[in-house]
Each structure stands twice: as structure tokens, then as C-alpha cells.
Amino acid sequence: MQLVVARIGRAHGIKGEVTVEVRTDEPELRLAPGAVLATDPASAGPLTIETGRVHSGRLLLRFEGVRDRTAAEALRNTLLIAEIDPAELPEEEDEYYDHQLMDLDVVTKDGVEVGRITEISHLPSQDLFIVERPDGSEVMIPFVEAIVTEIDLEEQRAVIDPPPGLIDDRAEIVSSRDADEDADDDGAEEADGDEAGASATADGGTDTDGDRP
């Protein structure tokens, strides 16, 4: 099975190093010196990692045969792809490879359907599930124990206990908009009532005619 493990960013320095956006939980294994990676586009590879180091919180790689900034910059936005055994499991308990989590159904602990995992985003602070909802919209769910309470690979589902606003923020926005529209309608009705009262007064009625049933 082929999985994207990184995306090459801009060139760093003048000796062929590049920054990479890591898309694997095991960069020390997948992006280690000596690793041979396929690429997308295929014409850019395969690439063999020669050296790797962390600089200012970013992983820097140098590939065999890439010796200057021009060659490094030509690789920008190239995806790095590793060959992985589908049956392979992470060493740590309660860890999962991206391909195990992709397409899992996401439901709340009360059984409410949220959507389907379509992407795993690996950020410096945490990982995120990108979940496509039934209406086609997307919601981002932090992959932390406090929110994702269960991963059931046999049932192909992820159970979440979302804090307020995480998945129902759109409903709150709609509710707020409806309230504003109701307020506008009430204001219009009140204005109409004032106009009716003024008209009644002008026609010779009393000032209170407009307020009576």
C-alpha cells in the first residue's frame, strides 16, 4: 500500500536541503536517511533521503543527487510516498496509521451520525480529522483522547464526545440568523402599527385607536 508521508516545501539554504510538511506519525521511520520514496508527480522520483535534521521546528531533508538550491526548489510541492504493508501496525498502543482511519464513520457517543473521515491533518500541536458531513460540508475534529473516545476498526467507526460548538456551530449560526430575522419582522410590524395609528388620528379618530384591537 502506498501512502503519502510528506510534502516537499521550499528550498532551505544553497546546498540542496528542503523543508517538508510531515504527514506521518513516524517521521523517524518513514523519513530516515536511506529511505527510498516514490513521488507525485512520478517524474520527480524516486528520491533517496541522504540526510535529515530539525531546524526551528521544521524537518529538513536532503536527497541524493540534489546539490543546489535550484534543484531543491524544483521539487517544491512534490508528495513523498512510502510503501507500507497494510497489515502493519504502529508500535505504540492506541496509535493508528492514516490509512486505518480514513473513511471511518464518525458518530457521537449518543449515536448521532456526524460524517466520514476523508483526511488526517498532522499539525505541530495535534492531529485533526477532516470529516465530511452528509450535506457535503466539512468539520475538523481534534484527534485527542478527550474528544475521540473510541476507535473501532472492526465496526469501522470513530466515536466522539464533542464539546459545545465543535460540530453544531453551523446550527448556532443559523439560529442566530433566524433570531435576527424575527427581530426585523417584529420591528416591521411595530412600524406598521405606528403608521396605522397616525393614519387613524389624521382621519379624525382618537390617538389610541391604533392601539385598540
Tab-separated table of C-alpha atoms in Angstrom:
chain	number	residue	atom	x	y	z
A	1	MET	CA	0.000	0.000	0.000
A	2	GLN	CA	1.312	3.445	-0.915
A	3	LEU	CA	0.775	6.311	1.496
A	4	VAL	CA	1.756	9.969	1.347
A	5	VAL	CA	4.200	10.641	4.191
A	6	ALA	CA	5.301	14.209	3.405
A	7	ARG	CA	5.093	17.139	1.024
A	8	ILE	CA	8.225	18.997	-0.017
A	9	GLY	CA	8.220	22.714	0.738
A	10	ARG	CA	10.614	25.479	-0.169
A	11	ALA	CA	14.364	25.140	-0.551
A	12	HIS	CA	16.495	25.845	2.527
A	13	GLY	CA	19.937	27.318	2.007
A	14	ILE	CA	22.060	26.731	-1.076
A	15	LYS	CA	23.168	23.105	-0.634
A	16	GLY	CA	20.023	21.258	-1.698
A	17	GLU	CA	18.083	20.973	1.556
A	18	VAL	CA	14.299	21.321	1.534
A	19	THR	CA	11.674	21.838	4.192
A	20	VAL	CA	8.977	19.178	4.383
A	21	GLU	CA	5.417	19.107	5.644
A	22	VAL	CA	5.271	15.831	7.571
A	23	ARG	CA	2.168	13.685	7.031
A	24	THR	CA	3.118	10.653	9.081
A	25	ASP	CA	3.198	9.918	12.804
A	26	GLU	CA	6.515	8.121	12.354
A	27	PRO	CA	8.858	10.509	10.511
A	28	GLU	CA	11.862	8.895	12.199
A	29	LEU	CA	10.956	5.666	10.385
A	30	ARG	CA	9.420	6.848	7.101
A	31	LEU	CA	11.734	9.798	6.505
A	32	ALA	CA	15.015	8.398	7.786
A	33	PRO	CA	18.296	8.599	5.832
A	34	GLY	CA	18.409	5.792	3.283
A	35	ALA	CA	14.636	5.674	2.769
A	36	VAL	CA	13.633	5.439	-0.900
A	37	LEU	CA	10.360	7.187	-1.647
A	38	ALA	CA	8.116	7.331	-4.670
A	39	THR	CA	6.817	10.746	-5.683
A	40	ASP	CA	3.803	12.518	-7.079
A	41	PRO	CA	4.450	13.585	-9.791
A	42	ALA	CA	6.239	10.332	-10.567
A	43	SER	CA	8.723	12.124	-12.812
A	44	ALA	CA	10.344	13.754	-9.774
A	45	GLY	CA	11.421	10.466	-8.204
A	46	PRO	CA	12.093	8.079	-6.797
A	47	LEU	CA	14.024	10.064	-4.190
A	48	THR	CA	16.502	8.648	-1.680
A	49	ILE	CA	16.903	10.567	1.574
A	50	GLU	CA	20.556	11.360	2.226
A	51	THR	CA	20.318	13.450	5.403
A	52	GLY	CA	17.652	14.796	7.716
A	53	ARG	CA	17.648	17.284	10.580
A	54	VAL	CA	15.275	19.505	12.530
A	55	HIS	CA	15.735	23.267	12.251
A	56	SER	CA	13.469	25.773	14.031
A	57	GLY	CA	10.825	23.099	14.473
A	58	ARG	CA	10.815	22.089	10.804
A	59	LEU	CA	12.220	18.897	9.305
A	60	LEU	CA	14.863	19.497	6.644
A	61	LEU	CA	15.811	16.774	4.161
A	62	ARG	CA	18.485	16.436	1.525
A	63	PHE	CA	18.094	13.898	-1.282
A	64	GLU	CA	20.793	12.076	-3.167
A	65	GLY	CA	21.660	13.928	-6.367
A	66	VAL	CA	20.121	17.225	-5.218
A	67	ARG	CA	23.061	19.511	-4.590
A	68	ASP	CA	21.936	23.110	-5.021
A	69	ARG	CA	19.045	25.454	-4.348
A	70	THR	CA	17.791	25.352	-7.935
A	71	ALA	CA	17.418	21.560	-7.885
A	72	ALA	CA	15.818	21.698	-4.441
A	73	GLU	CA	13.326	24.385	-5.458
A	74	ALA	CA	12.319	22.270	-8.486
A	75	LEU	CA	10.967	19.659	-6.043
A	76	ARG	CA	8.631	22.086	-4.298
A	77	ASN	CA	5.105	20.704	-3.660
A	78	THR	CA	6.188	17.160	-4.611
A	79	LEU	CA	4.493	14.484	-2.489
A	80	LEU	CA	6.671	11.787	-0.924
A	81	ILE	CA	5.104	8.325	-0.930
A	82	ALA	CA	6.130	5.298	1.126
A	83	GLU	CA	5.276	1.649	0.503
A	84	ILE	CA	3.615	0.220	3.616
A	85	ASP	CA	2.310	-3.248	4.417
A	86	PRO	CA	-1.476	-2.854	5.007
A	87	ALA	CA	-1.257	-5.342	7.880
A	88	GLU	CA	1.490	-3.375	9.626
A	89	LEU	CA	0.517	-1.773	12.947
A	90	PRO	CA	2.169	1.064	14.885
A	91	GLU	CA	4.417	0.062	17.761
A	92	GLU	CA	2.582	2.166	20.352
A	93	GLU	CA	-0.823	1.137	21.713
A	94	ASP	CA	-3.759	3.351	20.693
A	95	GLU	CA	-1.866	4.676	17.674
A	96	TYR	CA	-3.078	4.258	14.115
A	97	TYR	CA	-1.813	4.758	10.623
A	98	ASP	CA	-3.693	7.222	8.465
A	99	HIS	CA	-4.977	4.501	6.140
A	100	GLN	CA	-6.638	2.763	9.100
A	101	LEU	CA	-8.573	5.901	9.984
A	102	MET	CA	-9.559	7.019	6.510
A	103	ASP	CA	-13.250	6.509	5.661
A	104	LEU	CA	-14.242	5.653	9.241
A	105	ASP	CA	-17.781	6.717	10.114
A	106	VAL	CA	-17.830	9.357	12.862
A	107	VAL	CA	-20.673	9.233	15.393
A	108	THR	CA	-21.267	10.867	18.744
A	109	LYS	CA	-21.443	8.787	21.909
A	110	ASP	CA	-25.234	9.119	21.626
A	111	GLY	CA	-25.185	7.523	18.185
A	112	VAL	CA	-25.738	10.697	16.146
A	113	GLU	CA	-24.099	10.500	12.724
A	114	VAL	CA	-21.514	13.223	12.136
A	115	GLY	CA	-19.897	12.142	8.872
A	116	ARG	CA	-16.930	10.302	7.367
A	117	ILE	CA	-13.190	10.871	7.802
A	118	THR	CA	-11.749	11.985	4.468
A	119	GLU	CA	-8.352	13.321	5.572
A	120	ILE	CA	-5.938	13.340	8.510
A	121	SER	CA	-4.159	16.652	9.046
A	122	HIS	CA	-0.922	16.444	11.025
A	123	LEU	CA	-0.285	19.767	12.751
A	124	PRO	CA	2.624	20.579	15.080
A	125	SER	CA	0.285	20.767	18.085
A	126	GLN	CA	-2.110	17.904	17.295
A	127	ASP	CA	-3.689	15.777	14.586
A	128	LEU	CA	-7.072	16.631	13.095
A	129	PHE	CA	-9.761	14.516	11.491
A	130	ILE	CA	-11.244	16.245	8.443
A	131	VAL	CA	-14.802	14.917	8.433
A	132	GLU	CA	-17.198	15.258	5.522
A	133	ARG	CA	-20.757	15.702	6.747
A	134	PRO	CA	-23.814	14.265	4.967
A	135	ASP	CA	-24.594	17.682	3.467
A	136	GLY	CA	-21.124	17.910	1.919
A	137	SER	CA	-19.680	20.419	4.385
A	138	GLU	CA	-16.564	19.670	6.453
A	139	VAL	CA	-15.794	19.819	10.152
A	140	MET	CA	-12.390	19.479	11.839
A	141	ILE	CA	-12.189	17.255	14.906
A	142	PRO	CA	-9.036	17.193	17.068
A	143	PHE	CA	-7.730	13.643	17.443
A	144	VAL	CA	-7.322	13.803	21.216
A	145	GLU	CA	-8.497	11.337	23.836
A	146	ALA	CA	-10.878	13.818	25.468
A	147	ILE	CA	-12.853	14.144	22.214
A	148	VAL	CA	-12.252	10.918	20.279
A	149	THR	CA	-13.271	8.386	22.886
A	150	GLU	CA	-13.139	5.219	20.773
A	151	ILE	CA	-11.699	3.908	17.519
A	152	ASP	CA	-13.416	0.687	16.463
A	153	LEU	CA	-11.646	-0.653	13.381
A	154	GLU	CA	-13.828	-3.752	13.267
A	155	GLU	CA	-17.003	-1.665	13.115
A	156	GLN	CA	-15.223	0.996	11.030
A	157	ARG	CA	-16.251	3.888	13.206
A	158	ALA	CA	-14.853	6.612	15.454
A	159	VAL	CA	-16.893	7.660	18.482
A	160	ILE	CA	-16.578	11.252	19.663
A	161	ASP	CA	-17.730	13.300	22.650
A	162	PRO	CA	-17.548	16.808	21.175
A	163	PRO	CA	-17.517	19.954	23.309
A	164	PRO	CA	-20.256	22.519	22.633
A	165	GLY	CA	-19.801	24.295	19.327
A	166	LEU	CA	-17.387	21.817	17.749
A	167	ILE	CA	-19.874	20.206	15.375
A	168	ASP	CA	-23.021	22.274	15.953
A	169	ASP	CA	-21.577	25.736	15.303
A	170	ARG	CA	-23.382	25.996	11.978
A	171	ALA	CA	-26.698	25.305	13.716
A	172	GLU	CA	-25.945	28.092	16.207
A	173	ILE	CA	-25.202	30.498	13.346
A	174	VAL	CA	-28.476	29.614	11.619
A	175	SER	CA	-30.346	30.008	14.913
A	176	SER	CA	-28.776	33.420	15.440
A	177	ARG	CA	-29.678	34.471	11.907
A	178	ASP	CA	-33.277	33.334	12.412
A	179	ALA	CA	-33.471	35.328	15.632
A	180	ASP	CA	-32.214	38.440	13.845
A	181	GLU	CA	-34.789	37.943	11.085
A	182	ASP	CA	-37.566	37.535	13.689
A	183	ALA	CA	-36.428	40.739	15.347
A	184	ASP	CA	-36.526	42.530	11.988
A	185	ASP	CA	-40.049	41.211	11.355
A	186	ASP	CA	-41.218	42.408	14.787
A	187	GLY	CA	-39.739	45.813	14.096
A	188	ALA	CA	-41.549	45.983	10.785
A	189	GLU	CA	-44.846	45.057	12.419
A	190	GLU	CA	-44.328	47.686	15.092
A	191	ALA	CA	-43.605	50.302	12.467
A	192	ASP	CA	-46.749	49.294	10.573
A	193	GLY	CA	-48.759	49.676	13.769
A	194	ASP	CA	-47.398	53.181	14.349
A	195	GLU	CA	-48.301	54.155	10.795
A	196	ALA	CA	-51.836	52.813	11.275
A	197	GLY	CA	-52.253	54.857	14.465
A	198	ALA	CA	-51.029	58.026	12.760
A	199	SER	CA	-53.421	57.428	9.901
A	200	ALA	CA	-56.340	56.939	12.265
A	201	THR	CA	-55.524	60.187	14.043
A	202	ALA	CA	-55.312	62.043	10.758
A	203	ASP	CA	-58.747	60.679	9.800
A	204	GLY	CA	-60.287	62.175	12.906
A	205	GLY	CA	-60.023	59.205	15.304
A	206	THR	CA	-58.508	59.386	18.782
A	207	ASP	CA	-54.770	58.892	19.445
A	208	THR	CA	-55.436	55.482	20.988
A	209	ASP	CA	-57.370	53.977	18.073
A	210	GLY	CA	-54.263	52.427	16.588
A	211	ASP	CA	-53.522	50.530	19.836
A	212	ARG	CA	-57.007	49.026	20.240
A	213	PRO	CA	-57.931	45.566	18.868
